[in-house]
Amino acid sequence: MDEGRLALDIETASPRSEPTDFQNTDDFELVAVGLGHCVGDEIESTVVLRDGGWQIEHTASLLRDVVEWCEERGGPVVTYNGESFDEHHLRAWARDVADAGVWPEAPSRVDALFSDHVDLGTLAATAFPHAVRQNREIPALWKACDEAGIDQPTVWYDDYDLPAGYLDRLGIDDPHVKGAHVGQALGERYVEGVVNGLDHTRTHAELTRLLVAYAVGDIEPLFALHDSLRRSNAER
């Protein structure tokens, strides 16, 4: 019987300075987490967003929401490059909130969440060695999905009612959302809107809708890629 799988993908910002070491959690803040639960062909997905500023209590609240959502459903966690990024930073934030006395149970709860973790990046590197980027250990997610024949949704800026010049002021000139945009600008602007009580404004509402669409966009492809890689491994 298929008891289900979980999928997880974090979105971060770097409000203090541009990251110089992607393993250094001090260079990142948690903004949102895309979550999914798959049983058979049925997929439930959601996005948990930061509900406050960069204070550690808001990190703890977001972590708790993620852990409790996953615990209510259960199953192994599937990520892409999670061992080096998603899991790595979630464990570090859990230690931080415990050390601050905000949520002492955080490390043990996050440890349990990742006790049966499947990092698809490692599997994709084995299945598609020709797709591994130079000076990298795994293919990019989009490349792994392309190799497996899996469509990834694209979030186009034109589909959102953002003010004229908004993206230009953020230094964004691409037609669709990229992870770098969230990390360098959009995530920070979202949190600023929350802190300043801009929830009622059109711009904040559209930015929130955009972030949710982007964060949840990789969840179904993660399950599809997991299925494809499992079939590939079974045929070897």
Coordinates of C-alpha atoms in Angstrom, one line a residue:
M1 CA 0.0 0.0 0.0
D2 CA 1.3 3.5 -0.9
E3 CA 1.2 5.5 2.3
G4 CA 2.4 8.6 0.5
R5 CA 5.4 10.8 0.0
L6 CA 6.2 14.4 0.9
A7 CA 7.9 17.0 -1.3
L8 CA 9.6 20.1 0.0
D9 CA 11.2 23.1 -1.6
I10 CA 12.3 26.3 0.3
E11 CA 12.5 29.8 -0.9
T12 CA 15.0 32.2 0.8
A13 CA 16.1 35.8 0.8
S14 CA 19.4 37.4 1.7
P15 CA 18.4 40.8 3.2
R16 CA 21.7 41.6 4.8
S17 CA 24.1 40.9 1.9
E18 CA 24.6 38.9 -1.2
P19 CA 25.5 35.2 -0.3
T20 CA 29.1 34.3 -0.7
D21 CA 28.8 30.7 0.7
F22 CA 25.6 28.8 -0.1
Q23 CA 26.3 26.5 2.9
N24 CA 26.4 29.5 5.3
T25 CA 22.9 29.8 6.8
D26 CA 23.7 33.2 8.2
D27 CA 23.6 34.4 4.6
F28 CA 19.9 33.4 4.2
E29 CA 16.5 33.9 5.7
L30 CA 13.5 31.6 5.2
V31 CA 10.7 33.2 3.2
A32 CA 8.4 30.4 2.0
V33 CA 8.2 26.6 1.7
G34 CA 6.4 24.8 -1.0
L35 CA 5.0 21.5 0.3
G36 CA 3.3 18.5 -1.3
H37 CA 1.9 15.1 -0.3
C38 CA 1.3 12.5 -2.9
V39 CA -0.7 9.3 -2.4
G40 CA -1.1 7.3 -5.6
D41 CA -2.1 9.8 -8.2
E42 CA -3.5 12.3 -5.8
I43 CA -1.3 15.3 -4.9
E44 CA -2.1 17.9 -2.2
S45 CA 0.1 21.0 -2.3
T46 CA 0.4 24.2 -0.4
V47 CA 2.8 27.1 0.4
V48 CA 3.7 28.3 3.9
L49 CA 4.7 31.9 3.9
R50 CA 6.7 33.9 6.5
D51 CA 4.2 35.9 8.6
G52 CA 6.5 38.6 10.0
G53 CA 9.9 40.2 9.8
W54 CA 13.3 38.6 10.1
Q55 CA 13.1 38.1 13.8
I56 CA 13.8 34.5 15.0
E57 CA 10.3 34.0 16.3
H58 CA 9.0 34.3 12.8
T59 CA 11.5 31.8 11.6
A60 CA 10.4 29.4 14.3
S61 CA 6.7 29.9 13.4
L62 CA 7.3 29.1 9.8
L63 CA 9.4 26.0 10.7
R64 CA 6.7 24.8 13.0
D65 CA 4.0 25.2 10.3
V66 CA 6.2 23.2 7.9
V67 CA 6.9 20.4 10.3
E68 CA 3.3 20.1 11.6
W69 CA 1.9 20.0 8.0
C70 CA 4.3 17.2 7.1
E71 CA 3.8 15.3 10.4
E72 CA 0.0 15.3 9.8
R73 CA 0.5 13.5 6.5
G74 CA 3.7 11.5 6.8
G75 CA 6.0 9.7 4.4
P76 CA 9.5 10.1 3.1
V77 CA 10.6 13.6 2.1
V78 CA 11.6 14.2 -1.5
T79 CA 13.7 17.2 -2.5
Y80 CA 16.1 18.3 -5.2
N81 CA 19.6 19.1 -3.9
G82 CA 18.0 19.2 -0.5
E83 CA 21.0 17.6 1.3
S84 CA 23.1 20.7 0.3
F85 CA 20.4 23.3 0.6
D86 CA 16.9 22.7 1.9
E87 CA 17.7 20.1 4.6
H88 CA 21.0 21.8 5.4
H89 CA 19.4 25.2 6.1
L90 CA 16.3 23.9 7.8
R91 CA 18.4 22.0 10.3
A92 CA 20.5 25.0 10.9
W93 CA 17.5 27.3 11.5
A94 CA 16.1 24.6 13.8
R95 CA 19.2 24.8 15.9
D96 CA 19.1 28.6 15.9
V97 CA 15.5 28.7 17.2
A98 CA 16.2 26.1 19.8
D99 CA 19.4 27.9 21.0
A100 CA 17.3 31.1 21.3
G101 CA 14.8 29.2 23.5
V102 CA 11.9 29.9 21.0
W103 CA 11.2 26.3 20.1
P104 CA 13.5 23.8 21.9
E105 CA 12.0 20.8 20.1
A106 CA 12.8 22.1 16.6
P107 CA 16.0 20.1 16.0
S108 CA 14.5 16.8 16.9
R109 CA 11.3 17.5 14.9
V110 CA 13.3 18.5 11.8
D111 CA 15.6 15.5 12.3
A112 CA 12.6 13.2 12.3
L113 CA 11.2 14.9 9.2
F114 CA 14.4 14.2 7.2
S115 CA 15.0 10.7 8.7
D116 CA 13.9 9.2 5.3
H117 CA 15.0 11.8 2.9
V118 CA 15.4 11.2 -0.9
D119 CA 17.5 13.8 -2.7
L120 CA 16.6 13.5 -6.3
G121 CA 19.7 15.5 -7.3
T122 CA 21.9 12.6 -6.5
L123 CA 19.7 10.1 -8.3
A124 CA 19.5 12.4 -11.4
A125 CA 23.3 12.7 -11.5
T126 CA 23.4 8.9 -11.8
A127 CA 20.6 8.6 -14.3
F128 CA 21.8 11.6 -16.5
P129 CA 25.5 11.9 -16.0
H130 CA 25.8 13.8 -19.4
A131 CA 23.5 16.5 -18.0
V132 CA 25.7 17.4 -15.0
R133 CA 26.9 20.9 -15.2
Q134 CA 30.6 21.7 -15.3
N135 CA 32.0 22.1 -11.8
R136 CA 28.8 20.8 -10.4
E137 CA 27.8 17.4 -8.9
I138 CA 24.2 17.3 -10.1
P139 CA 22.2 18.5 -13.1
A140 CA 20.0 21.6 -12.7
L141 CA 16.5 20.7 -11.8
W142 CA 15.1 22.0 -15.1
K143 CA 17.7 19.9 -17.0
A144 CA 16.8 16.7 -15.0
C145 CA 13.1 17.3 -15.7
D146 CA 13.9 17.9 -19.4
E147 CA 15.8 14.7 -19.6
A148 CA 12.9 12.8 -18.0
G149 CA 10.3 14.5 -20.2
I150 CA 8.6 16.3 -17.4
D151 CA 7.1 19.8 -17.8
Q152 CA 7.9 22.4 -15.3
P153 CA 5.4 25.3 -15.0
T154 CA 6.7 28.8 -15.8
V155 CA 5.5 31.8 -13.8
W156 CA 5.3 34.7 -16.2
Y157 CA 5.4 38.3 -14.8
D158 CA 2.9 39.5 -17.4
D159 CA 0.3 37.3 -15.7
Y160 CA 0.5 39.5 -12.6
D161 CA -0.8 43.0 -12.1
L162 CA 2.4 44.6 -10.8
P163 CA 2.9 48.4 -11.1
A164 CA 4.7 49.8 -14.2
G165 CA 8.4 49.9 -13.5
Y166 CA 8.2 47.7 -10.4
L167 CA 10.4 45.0 -11.8
D168 CA 12.8 47.5 -13.3
R169 CA 13.3 49.0 -9.9
L170 CA 14.2 45.6 -8.6
G171 CA 16.7 45.0 -11.4
I172 CA 14.6 42.2 -13.0
D173 CA 14.5 42.2 -16.8
D174 CA 13.5 38.5 -17.4
P175 CA 10.0 37.7 -18.5
H176 CA 9.5 34.9 -16.0
V177 CA 10.3 34.3 -12.3
K178 CA 13.7 32.7 -11.4
G179 CA 15.0 31.5 -8.1
A180 CA 17.6 34.3 -8.1
H181 CA 14.8 36.9 -8.3
V182 CA 13.2 35.6 -5.2
G183 CA 16.5 35.4 -3.3
Q184 CA 17.8 38.8 -4.4
A185 CA 14.6 40.9 -4.4
L186 CA 11.1 39.4 -4.4
G187 CA 11.4 37.6 -1.1
E188 CA 12.7 40.7 0.7
R189 CA 9.9 42.9 -0.8
Y190 CA 7.3 40.4 0.3
V191 CA 8.5 40.4 3.9
E192 CA 8.7 44.2 3.9
G193 CA 5.1 44.3 2.8
V194 CA 4.1 42.0 5.6
V195 CA 6.0 44.1 8.2
N196 CA 4.5 47.3 6.9
G197 CA 0.9 46.0 6.8
L198 CA 0.5 46.2 3.0
D199 CA -1.6 43.0 2.8
H200 CA -4.5 45.1 1.5
T201 CA -2.7 46.6 -1.4
R202 CA -2.9 45.3 -5.0
T203 CA 0.9 45.1 -5.3
H204 CA 1.4 43.0 -2.2
A205 CA -1.5 40.8 -3.1
E206 CA -0.1 40.2 -6.6
L207 CA 3.4 39.6 -5.3
T208 CA 2.0 37.1 -2.8
R209 CA 0.1 35.3 -5.6
L210 CA 3.3 35.2 -7.7
L211 CA 5.4 33.8 -4.9
V212 CA 2.9 31.1 -4.1
A213 CA 2.7 30.0 -7.8
Y214 CA 6.4 29.9 -8.0
A215 CA 7.0 28.1 -4.7
V216 CA 4.4 25.4 -5.5
G217 CA 5.5 25.1 -9.1
D218 CA 8.2 22.5 -8.5
I219 CA 6.2 20.3 -6.2
E220 CA 4.3 18.2 -8.7
P221 CA 7.5 17.9 -11.0
L222 CA 9.4 16.6 -7.9
F223 CA 7.0 13.7 -7.6
A224 CA 7.0 13.0 -11.3
L225 CA 10.8 13.1 -11.4
H226 CA 11.0 10.7 -8.5
D227 CA 8.7 8.3 -10.3
S228 CA 10.8 8.6 -13.5
L229 CA 14.1 8.0 -11.6
R230 CA 12.7 5.1 -9.7
R231 CA 11.6 3.5 -13.0
S232 CA 15.0 4.2 -14.5
N233 CA 16.8 2.6 -11.6
A234 CA 14.6 -0.4 -11.7
E235 CA 15.5 -1.0 -15.4
R236 CA 19.2 -0.9 -14.8

